[in-house]
């Protein structure tokens, strides 16, 4: 049987876990793709390419050129452009596509969660929920809050690009974060509302527990809808099963 070529669209812990699992498969030739936005990214096992493809058409051309047999879209649940491009490129080329998406978070009984459909809606709701917000939405979307005069604390892996809120303290840090550290951070900065995307996963979940313990409201942004018609699994091992079954 000829070696089959697999492209993992990555940039997440799940994508790295999948690349690790596939590193031991002798009949698979695996390449992980990163957008290239994070300086000094955590690199997955195996071959890595970095940078955009040039839209859905560029990705389709790459799949043809590289004779890719299967694609796993393991990008972040909020990275919706690349997921739409992957769906379109898979349709255009006939290359099988699987989405690997970690499940979203669910509120428990003592949680005070307020859902927003978009970051713009979150910015509209925020002043009604607290006056000392902690933004944990990554580095690319702070512009949505730029018009608010609140004293923000914002955490991201790398410095966020402008525009930023006029009063904004940036904390550069990379998960996973511990519950003790999250508790201390909320106390130290007298945070009274937490803002997050529904990213899911354990690495950044302790902030939700710390907010629950402190009875703080959490403003949580819903995931964009996934592209229709793409089969999805929640765990890297299930993506390995899908590849084996092809
Ligand atoms: P996006 O809005 O969906 O993508 C924007 C463009 O970046 C895409 O059109 C594509 O450029 C390029 N791109 C994105 N992911 C790529 C990948 N894995 N390989 C090659 N090119 C990629 O994505 P984003 O929200 O900017 O996120 C970029 C990356 O960071 C993703 O890989 C994602 O997994 C990771 N990430 C995102 C978030 C988040 O909250 N959005 C959080 C953590 C990690 P072309 O059109 O030129 O192909």
Short mmCIF file of N, CA and C and ligand atoms in Angstrom, two decimals, residues 9-12 33-35 37 49 51-56 74-76 78-83 85 137 140-141 197 199, ligand 1:
data_model
loop_
_atom_site.label_atom_id
_atom_site.label_comp_id
_atom_site.label_asym_id
_atom_site.label_seq_id
_atom_site.Cartn_x
_atom_site.Cartn_y
_atom_site.Cartn_z
N UNK A 9 -4.48 20.78 9.66
CA UNK A 9 -4.52 22.23 9.85
C UNK A 9 -4.50 22.45 11.36
N UNK A 10 -3.43 23.09 11.84
CA UNK A 10 -3.16 23.05 13.27
C UNK A 10 -3.23 24.40 13.97
N UNK A 11 -2.44 24.49 15.04
CA UNK A 11 -2.45 25.70 15.86
C UNK A 11 -3.14 25.49 17.19
N UNK A 12 -3.43 24.22 17.52
CA UNK A 12 -4.11 23.91 18.79
C UNK A 12 -3.40 22.74 19.47
N UNK A 33 0.13 22.19 9.43
CA UNK A 33 0.21 23.55 8.92
C UNK A 33 -0.16 24.54 10.01
N UNK A 34 0.66 25.57 10.16
CA UNK A 34 0.39 26.64 11.14
C UNK A 34 0.22 27.95 10.40
N UNK A 35 -0.63 28.83 10.95
CA UNK A 35 -0.87 30.12 10.30
C UNK A 35 0.37 31.00 10.34
N UNK A 37 1.14 33.06 12.98
CA UNK A 37 0.90 34.33 13.68
C UNK A 37 1.57 34.40 15.04
N UNK A 49 4.62 23.03 7.97
CA UNK A 49 4.72 24.16 7.05
C UNK A 49 4.04 25.35 7.73
N UNK A 51 2.36 29.37 7.37
CA UNK A 51 1.87 30.47 6.54
C UNK A 51 0.59 30.09 5.82
N UNK A 52 -0.16 31.13 5.41
CA UNK A 52 -1.44 30.91 4.73
C UNK A 52 -1.25 30.23 3.37
N UNK A 53 -2.36 29.72 2.82
CA UNK A 53 -2.32 29.05 1.52
C UNK A 53 -2.78 29.96 0.40
N UNK A 54 -3.40 31.10 0.76
CA UNK A 54 -3.98 31.97 -0.25
C UNK A 54 -5.45 31.60 -0.51
N UNK A 55 -6.23 31.54 0.57
CA UNK A 55 -7.66 31.29 0.44
C UNK A 55 -7.99 29.85 0.08
N UNK A 56 -9.29 29.61 -0.16
CA UNK A 56 -9.75 28.24 -0.45
C UNK A 56 -9.11 27.71 -1.73
N UNK A 74 -7.92 20.77 12.45
CA UNK A 74 -7.84 20.78 13.92
C UNK A 74 -7.53 22.19 14.39
N UNK A 75 -8.01 23.19 13.65
CA UNK A 75 -7.77 24.58 14.05
C UNK A 75 -8.69 24.95 15.20
N UNK A 76 -8.45 26.13 15.74
CA UNK A 76 -9.22 26.62 16.89
C UNK A 76 -10.68 26.80 16.50
N UNK A 78 -12.62 29.08 16.91
CA UNK A 78 -12.94 30.43 16.45
C UNK A 78 -12.19 30.81 15.17
N UNK A 79 -11.37 29.91 14.66
CA UNK A 79 -10.64 30.19 13.41
C UNK A 79 -11.56 29.79 12.24
N UNK A 80 -12.60 30.60 12.00
CA UNK A 80 -13.63 30.11 11.07
C UNK A 80 -13.27 30.31 9.61
N UNK A 81 -12.35 31.25 9.29
CA UNK A 81 -12.01 31.44 7.86
C UNK A 81 -11.30 30.20 7.33
N UNK A 82 -10.28 29.72 8.06
CA UNK A 82 -9.53 28.56 7.56
C UNK A 82 -10.45 27.33 7.49
N UNK A 83 -11.39 27.22 8.43
CA UNK A 83 -12.30 26.06 8.40
C UNK A 83 -13.23 26.13 7.19
N UNK A 85 -12.46 27.65 4.39
CA UNK A 85 -11.61 27.39 3.23
C UNK A 85 -11.35 25.89 3.08
N UNK A 137 -9.48 36.59 25.44
CA UNK A 137 -10.06 36.25 24.13
C UNK A 137 -8.98 36.14 23.06
N UNK A 140 -6.18 38.76 18.89
CA UNK A 140 -6.58 39.32 17.60
C UNK A 140 -7.88 40.13 17.64
N UNK A 141 -8.59 40.08 18.76
CA UNK A 141 -9.96 40.63 18.75
C UNK A 141 -10.19 41.74 19.77
N UNK A 197 -13.88 33.52 25.11
CA UNK A 197 -14.55 32.80 24.03
C UNK A 197 -14.85 31.39 24.54
N UNK A 199 -13.86 28.56 24.02
CA UNK A 199 -12.81 27.78 23.36
C UNK A 199 -12.86 26.32 23.75
P1 LIG B 1 -8.71 32.36 10.60
O1 LIG B 1 -9.27 33.72 10.81
O2 LIG B 1 -9.65 31.23 10.40
O3 LIG B 1 -7.68 32.37 9.40
C1 LIG B 1 -7.21 33.52 8.74
C2 LIG B 1 -6.22 33.09 7.69
O4 LIG B 1 -5.04 32.58 8.31
C3 LIG B 1 -6.71 31.95 6.81
O5 LIG B 1 -7.53 32.44 5.77
C4 LIG B 1 -5.42 31.34 6.35
O6 LIG B 1 -4.81 32.16 5.35
C5 LIG B 1 -4.54 31.48 7.55
N1 LIG B 1 -4.56 30.30 8.43
C6 LIG B 1 -5.30 30.08 9.55
N2 LIG B 1 -5.00 28.91 10.11
C7 LIG B 1 -4.05 28.35 9.32
C8 LIG B 1 -3.32 27.13 9.39
N3 LIG B 1 -3.50 26.25 10.37
N4 LIG B 1 -2.41 26.89 8.39
C9 LIG B 1 -2.22 27.78 7.38
N5 LIG B 1 -2.87 28.96 7.29
C10 LIG B 1 -3.77 29.23 8.25
O7 LIG B 1 -7.77 31.94 11.79
P2 LIG B 1 -7.27 32.77 13.06
O8 LIG B 1 -8.42 32.95 13.99
O9 LIG B 1 -6.50 33.94 12.55
O10 LIG B 1 -6.30 31.70 13.69
C11 LIG B 1 -5.04 31.43 13.10
C12 LIG B 1 -4.47 30.17 13.71
O11 LIG B 1 -4.33 30.34 15.12
C13 LIG B 1 -5.34 28.94 13.48
O12 LIG B 1 -4.51 27.92 12.96
C14 LIG B 1 -5.90 28.60 14.84
O13 LIG B 1 -5.99 27.21 15.07
C15 LIG B 1 -4.94 29.27 15.80
N6 LIG B 1 -5.64 29.81 16.99
C16 LIG B 1 -6.69 30.67 16.84
C17 LIG B 1 -7.34 31.13 17.95
C18 LIG B 1 -8.55 32.04 17.82
O14 LIG B 1 -9.15 32.35 18.87
N7 LIG B 1 -8.96 32.44 16.64
C19 LIG B 1 -6.91 30.73 19.22
C20 LIG B 1 -5.81 29.85 19.33
C21 LIG B 1 -5.20 29.41 18.19
P3 LIG B 1 -4.99 31.85 3.78
O15 LIG B 1 -6.39 32.29 3.44
O16 LIG B 1 -3.91 32.66 3.14
O17 LIG B 1 -4.81 30.39 3.60
#
